[in-house]
Coordinates of C-alpha atoms in Angstrom, one line a residue:
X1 CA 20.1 -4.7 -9.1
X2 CA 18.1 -5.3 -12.2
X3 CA 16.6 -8.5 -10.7
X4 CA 15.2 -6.6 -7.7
X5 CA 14.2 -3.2 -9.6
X6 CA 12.4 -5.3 -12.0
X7 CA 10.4 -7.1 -9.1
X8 CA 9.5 -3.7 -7.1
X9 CA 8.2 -2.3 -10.3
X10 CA 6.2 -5.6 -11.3
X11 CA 4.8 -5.0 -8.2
X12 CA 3.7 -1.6 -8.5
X13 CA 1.7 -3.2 -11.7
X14 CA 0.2 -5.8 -9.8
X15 CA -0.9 -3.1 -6.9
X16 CA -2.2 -0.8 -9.8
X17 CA -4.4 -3.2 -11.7
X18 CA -5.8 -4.5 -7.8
X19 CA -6.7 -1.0 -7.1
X20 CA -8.5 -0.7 -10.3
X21 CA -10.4 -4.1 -9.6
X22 CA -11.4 -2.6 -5.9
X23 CA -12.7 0.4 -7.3
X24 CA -14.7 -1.4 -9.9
X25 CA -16.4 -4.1 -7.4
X26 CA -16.7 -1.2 -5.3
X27 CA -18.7 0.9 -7.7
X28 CA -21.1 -2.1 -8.8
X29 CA -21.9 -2.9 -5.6
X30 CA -23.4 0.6 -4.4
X31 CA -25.4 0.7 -7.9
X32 CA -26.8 -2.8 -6.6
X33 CA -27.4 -2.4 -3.1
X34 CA -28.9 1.4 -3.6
X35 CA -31.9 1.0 -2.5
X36 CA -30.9 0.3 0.8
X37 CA -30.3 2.6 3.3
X38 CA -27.6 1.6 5.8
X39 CA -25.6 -0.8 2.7
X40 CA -25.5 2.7 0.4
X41 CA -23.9 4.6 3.4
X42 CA -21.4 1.8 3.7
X43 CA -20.7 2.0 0.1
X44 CA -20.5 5.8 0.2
X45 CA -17.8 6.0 2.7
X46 CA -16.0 2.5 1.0
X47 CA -16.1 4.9 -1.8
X48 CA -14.7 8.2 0.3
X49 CA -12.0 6.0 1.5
X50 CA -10.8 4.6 -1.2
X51 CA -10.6 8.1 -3.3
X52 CA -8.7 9.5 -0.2
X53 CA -6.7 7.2 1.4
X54 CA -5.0 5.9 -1.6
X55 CA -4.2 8.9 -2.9
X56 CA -0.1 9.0 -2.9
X57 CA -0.4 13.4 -1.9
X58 CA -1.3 12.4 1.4
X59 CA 1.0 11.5 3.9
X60 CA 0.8 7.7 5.4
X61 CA -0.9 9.1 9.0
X62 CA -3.2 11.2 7.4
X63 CA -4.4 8.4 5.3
X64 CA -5.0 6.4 8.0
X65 CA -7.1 9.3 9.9
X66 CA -9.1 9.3 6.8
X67 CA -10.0 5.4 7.6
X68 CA -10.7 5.8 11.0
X69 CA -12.9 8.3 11.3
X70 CA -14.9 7.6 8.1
X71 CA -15.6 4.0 9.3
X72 CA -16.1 5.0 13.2
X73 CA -18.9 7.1 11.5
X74 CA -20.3 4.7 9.0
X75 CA -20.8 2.3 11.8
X76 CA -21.5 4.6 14.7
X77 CA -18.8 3.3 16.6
X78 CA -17.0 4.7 19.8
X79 CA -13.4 4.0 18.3
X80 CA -11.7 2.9 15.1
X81 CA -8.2 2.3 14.9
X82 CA -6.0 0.7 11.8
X83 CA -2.5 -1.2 12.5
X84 CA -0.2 -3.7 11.3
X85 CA -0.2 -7.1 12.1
X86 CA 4.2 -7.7 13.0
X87 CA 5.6 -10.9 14.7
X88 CA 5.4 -14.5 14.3
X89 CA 3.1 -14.7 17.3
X90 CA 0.8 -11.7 15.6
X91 CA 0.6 -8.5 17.5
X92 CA -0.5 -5.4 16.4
X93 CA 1.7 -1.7 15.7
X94 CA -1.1 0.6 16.5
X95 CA -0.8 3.5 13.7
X96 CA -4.0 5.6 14.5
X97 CA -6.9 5.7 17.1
X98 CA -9.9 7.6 16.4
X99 CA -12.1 8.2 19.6
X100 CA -15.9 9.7 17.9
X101 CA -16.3 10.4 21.6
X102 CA -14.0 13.1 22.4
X103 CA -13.4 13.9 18.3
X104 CA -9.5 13.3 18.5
X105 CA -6.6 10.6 16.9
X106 CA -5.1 8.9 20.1
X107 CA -1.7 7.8 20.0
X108 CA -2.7 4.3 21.5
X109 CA -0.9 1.1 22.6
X110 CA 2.3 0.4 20.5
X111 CA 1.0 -3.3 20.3
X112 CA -2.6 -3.0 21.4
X113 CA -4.3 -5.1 24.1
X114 CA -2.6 -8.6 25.5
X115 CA -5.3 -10.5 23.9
X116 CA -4.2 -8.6 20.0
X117 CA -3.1 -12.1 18.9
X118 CA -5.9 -14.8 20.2
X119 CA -8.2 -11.9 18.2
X120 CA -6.5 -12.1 14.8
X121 CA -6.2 -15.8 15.2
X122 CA -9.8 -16.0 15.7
X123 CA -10.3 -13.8 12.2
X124 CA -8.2 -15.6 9.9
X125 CA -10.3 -19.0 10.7
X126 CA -13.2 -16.6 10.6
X127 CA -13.0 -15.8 7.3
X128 CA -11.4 -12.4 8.5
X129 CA -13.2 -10.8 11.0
X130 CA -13.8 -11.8 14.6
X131 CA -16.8 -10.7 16.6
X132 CA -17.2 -10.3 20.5
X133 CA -20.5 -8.6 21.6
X134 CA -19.3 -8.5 24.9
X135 CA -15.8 -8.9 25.6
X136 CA -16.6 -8.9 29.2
X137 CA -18.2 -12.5 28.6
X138 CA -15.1 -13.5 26.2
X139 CA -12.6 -16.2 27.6
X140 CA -9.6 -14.5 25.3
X141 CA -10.3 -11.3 26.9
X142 CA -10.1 -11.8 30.4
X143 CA -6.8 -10.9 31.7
X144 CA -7.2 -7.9 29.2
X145 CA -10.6 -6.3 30.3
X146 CA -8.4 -3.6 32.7
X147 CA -7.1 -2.6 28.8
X148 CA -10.8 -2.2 27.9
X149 CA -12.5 -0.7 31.3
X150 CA -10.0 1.8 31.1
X151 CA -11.1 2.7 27.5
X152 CA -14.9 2.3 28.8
X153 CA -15.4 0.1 25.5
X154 CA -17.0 -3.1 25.6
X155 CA -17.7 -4.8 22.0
X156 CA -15.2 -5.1 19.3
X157 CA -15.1 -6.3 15.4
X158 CA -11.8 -7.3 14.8
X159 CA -10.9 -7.8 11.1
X160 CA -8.1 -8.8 9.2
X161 CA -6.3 -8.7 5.1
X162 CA -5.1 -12.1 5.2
X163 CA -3.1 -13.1 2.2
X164 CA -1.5 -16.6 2.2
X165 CA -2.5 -17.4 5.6
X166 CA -1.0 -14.3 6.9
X167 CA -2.8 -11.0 8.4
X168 CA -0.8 -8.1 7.3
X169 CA -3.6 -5.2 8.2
X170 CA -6.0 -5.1 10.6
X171 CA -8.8 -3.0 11.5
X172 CA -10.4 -2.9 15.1
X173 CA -14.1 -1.0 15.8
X174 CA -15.4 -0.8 19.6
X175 CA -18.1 0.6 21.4
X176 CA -19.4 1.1 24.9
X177 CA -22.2 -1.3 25.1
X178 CA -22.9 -4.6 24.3
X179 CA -23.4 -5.0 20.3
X180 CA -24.7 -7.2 18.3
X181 CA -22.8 -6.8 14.6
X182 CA -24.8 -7.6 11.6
X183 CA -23.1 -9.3 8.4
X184 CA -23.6 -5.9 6.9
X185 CA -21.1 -4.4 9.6
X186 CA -18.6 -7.1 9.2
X187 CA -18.7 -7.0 5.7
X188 CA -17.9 -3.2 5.6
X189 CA -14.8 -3.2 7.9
X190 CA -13.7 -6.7 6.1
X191 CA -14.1 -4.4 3.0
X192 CA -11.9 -1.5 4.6
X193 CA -9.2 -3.7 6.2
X194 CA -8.2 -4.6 2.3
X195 CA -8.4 -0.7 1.5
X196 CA -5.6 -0.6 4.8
X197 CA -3.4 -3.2 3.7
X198 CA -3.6 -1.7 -0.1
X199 CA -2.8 1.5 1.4
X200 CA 0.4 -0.2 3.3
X201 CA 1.5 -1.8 0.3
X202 CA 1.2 1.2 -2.1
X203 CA 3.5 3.1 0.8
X204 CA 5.8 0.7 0.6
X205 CA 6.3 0.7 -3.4
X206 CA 6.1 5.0 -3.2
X207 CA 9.0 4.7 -0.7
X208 CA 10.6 2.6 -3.1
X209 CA 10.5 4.4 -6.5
X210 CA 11.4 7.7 -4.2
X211 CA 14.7 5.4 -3.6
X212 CA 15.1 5.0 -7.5
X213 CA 15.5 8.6 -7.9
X214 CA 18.6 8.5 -6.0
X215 CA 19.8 5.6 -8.2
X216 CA 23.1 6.7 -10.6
X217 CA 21.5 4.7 -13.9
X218 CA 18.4 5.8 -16.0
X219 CA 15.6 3.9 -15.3
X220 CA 12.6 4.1 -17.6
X221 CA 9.8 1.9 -17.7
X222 CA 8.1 1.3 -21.3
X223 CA 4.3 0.7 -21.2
X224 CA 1.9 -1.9 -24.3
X225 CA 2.1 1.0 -26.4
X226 CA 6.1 2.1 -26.5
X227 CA 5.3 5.1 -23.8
X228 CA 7.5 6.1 -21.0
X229 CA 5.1 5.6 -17.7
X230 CA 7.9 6.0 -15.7
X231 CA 11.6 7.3 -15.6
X232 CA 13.3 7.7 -12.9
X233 CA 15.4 11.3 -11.8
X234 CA 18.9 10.3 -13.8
X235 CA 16.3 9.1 -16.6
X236 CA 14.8 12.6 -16.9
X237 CA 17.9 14.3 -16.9
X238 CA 19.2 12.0 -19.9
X239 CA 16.1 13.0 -22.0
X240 CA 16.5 16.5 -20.8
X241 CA 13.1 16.8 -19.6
X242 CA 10.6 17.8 -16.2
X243 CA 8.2 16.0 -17.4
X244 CA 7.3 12.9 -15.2
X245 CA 7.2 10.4 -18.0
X246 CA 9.8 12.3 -21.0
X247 CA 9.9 10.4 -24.1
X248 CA 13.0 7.9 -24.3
X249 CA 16.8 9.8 -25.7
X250 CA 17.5 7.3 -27.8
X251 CA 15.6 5.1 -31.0
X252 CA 16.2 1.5 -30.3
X253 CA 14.8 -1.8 -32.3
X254 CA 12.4 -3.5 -30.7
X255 CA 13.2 -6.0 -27.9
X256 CA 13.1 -9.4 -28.9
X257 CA 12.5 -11.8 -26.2
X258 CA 12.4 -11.0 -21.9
X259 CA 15.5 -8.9 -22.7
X260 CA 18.7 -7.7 -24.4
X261 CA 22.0 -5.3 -24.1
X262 CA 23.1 -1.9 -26.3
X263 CA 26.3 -0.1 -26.8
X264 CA 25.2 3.0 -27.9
X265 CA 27.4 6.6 -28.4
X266 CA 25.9 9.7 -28.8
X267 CA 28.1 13.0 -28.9
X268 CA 31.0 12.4 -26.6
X269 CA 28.8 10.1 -24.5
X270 CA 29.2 6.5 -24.6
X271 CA 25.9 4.8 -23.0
X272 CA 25.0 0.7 -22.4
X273 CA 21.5 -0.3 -22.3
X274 CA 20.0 -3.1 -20.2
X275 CA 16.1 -3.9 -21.4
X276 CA 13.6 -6.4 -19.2
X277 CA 10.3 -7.7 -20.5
X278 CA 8.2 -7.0 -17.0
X279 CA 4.6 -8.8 -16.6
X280 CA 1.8 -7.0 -18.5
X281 CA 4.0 -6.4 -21.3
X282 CA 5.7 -3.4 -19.9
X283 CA 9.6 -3.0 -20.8
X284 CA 12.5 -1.9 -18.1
X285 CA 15.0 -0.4 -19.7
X286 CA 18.5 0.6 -17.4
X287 CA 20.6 3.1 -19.1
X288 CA 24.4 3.6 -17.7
X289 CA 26.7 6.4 -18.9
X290 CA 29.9 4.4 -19.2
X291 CA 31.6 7.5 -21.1
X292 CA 34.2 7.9 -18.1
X293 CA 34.6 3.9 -17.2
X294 CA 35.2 3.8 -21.0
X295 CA 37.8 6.6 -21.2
X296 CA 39.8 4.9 -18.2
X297 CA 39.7 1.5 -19.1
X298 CA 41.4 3.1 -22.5
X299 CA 43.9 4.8 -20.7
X300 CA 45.1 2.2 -18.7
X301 CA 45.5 -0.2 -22.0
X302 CA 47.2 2.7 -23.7
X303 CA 49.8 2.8 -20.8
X304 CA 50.5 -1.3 -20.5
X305 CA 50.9 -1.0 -24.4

């Protein structure tokens, strides 16, 4: 248990200090590329997307609507539409269309067009994105043109978040005619198909630390400086606090090593205490109230005395 809380949370530290690095490269590149017109729009609505799509208040379909329509609009596209890439043979779960044309989120395809695969192949050896000005003159897309009549959409930028070979987010933008992208185009949705699989990935470790609060032990987590930066719902109640991050209940030395173990009593209360050294320097402390384990595992070598 400690093993995998420990890895979760040493996540949630790696995704933390990425974020931070996105918004930085983020920032200086709109201060360099200012004085153009169409690159400062990109970097404006990178920047829009970012602020609002990985903020943790919003729920996981509104982020995503966030994405789509912002980038349909930095790129003048038709549609925009963000999913996952699932399956050892890659298809896409479609999570949210945005039409510009009719000014609504479609519900889309579960798994997108026939061809979903062939494109995100074609993106991962492209560096991740994959162009097709035409997809009427594309080979991959051939048996799949009914898919993209019926949507009256005829070019497409497919890109990708690859990470170890792997796409794990994936951002398509189409329009109606024939299109020629520029590098400035593809670079912008390359840019906001990292900002989608951050925003999976962040999901993913919220969901999880909701999970911890329904965890029996107190689970604090110790930042550089000694302070709490997390603690967990039995943690809080141990410290007798609402505060998100209350200070720790009890004095201990300081941890020696990746980790040790405390018997501690306080009151009537009978506690152990598990510490972790985490990446970054951060401490994981586990606190179990082991008053009533205690009291029974007395009682029963009172009675076989």
């Amino acid at each position: 248990m400690l093993a995998v809380i420990s890895g979760r949370l040493s996540g949630l530290v790696v995704i933390t200090i990425f974020t931070a690095v996105l918004l930085h490269l983020i920032d200086t590149h709109a201060k360099v590329a200012a004085s153009d017109k169409e690159m400062d729009v990109h970097q404006q609505a990178l920047s829009e997307i970012t602020r609002l799509a990985l903020s943790a208040t919003r729920p996981l379909i509104e982020r995503f609507q966030i994405i789509t329509e912002l980038t349909a609009q930095a790129l003048k596209a038709e549609t925009a539409c963000v999913a996952r890439v699932v399956g050892d043979v890659p298809q896409l779960r479609l999570y949210d269309v945005w039409d510009q044309r009719l000014g609504q989120h479609l519900a889309g395809s579960p798994s997108g067009p026939s061809c979903a695969g062939d494109e995100i192949s074609l993106a991962i050896q492209g560096g991740g994105a994959a162009v097709f000005n035409d997809v009427r003159l594309s080979p991959i897309h051939k048996d799949a043109l009914p898919f993209f009549e019926n949507l009256k959409l005829c070019a497409l930028l497919h890109a990708v978040a690859v990470y170890r070979d792997t796409a794990i987010g994936s951002m398509v933008v189409a329009y109606e005619q024939p299109h020629h992208f520029s590098e400035r185009e593809i670079a912008f949705a390359k840019s906001v198909t990292q900002i989608v699989a951050l925003t999976f990935a962040l999901h993913q470790s919220e969901r999880t630390v909701q999970r911890l609060d329904y965890v029996s032990q107190g689970i604090f987590v110790l930042g550089g400086n000694g302070g709490v930066v997390y603690a967990n719902l039995a943690a809080r109640q141990l410290a007798e606090s609402d505060d998100a991050t209350p200070p720790m209940p009890f004095a201990l030395p300081a941890l020696q090593g990746v980790g040790d173990h405390h018997q501690i009593r306080v009151g009537e209360r009978e506690f152990e205490i598990f510490r972790s050294r985490l990446a970054g320097e951060e401490i994981l402390i586990r606190i179990d109230d082991v008053t009533a384990r205690n009291a029974a595992m007395a009682e029963a070598a009172y009675m076989e005395s």
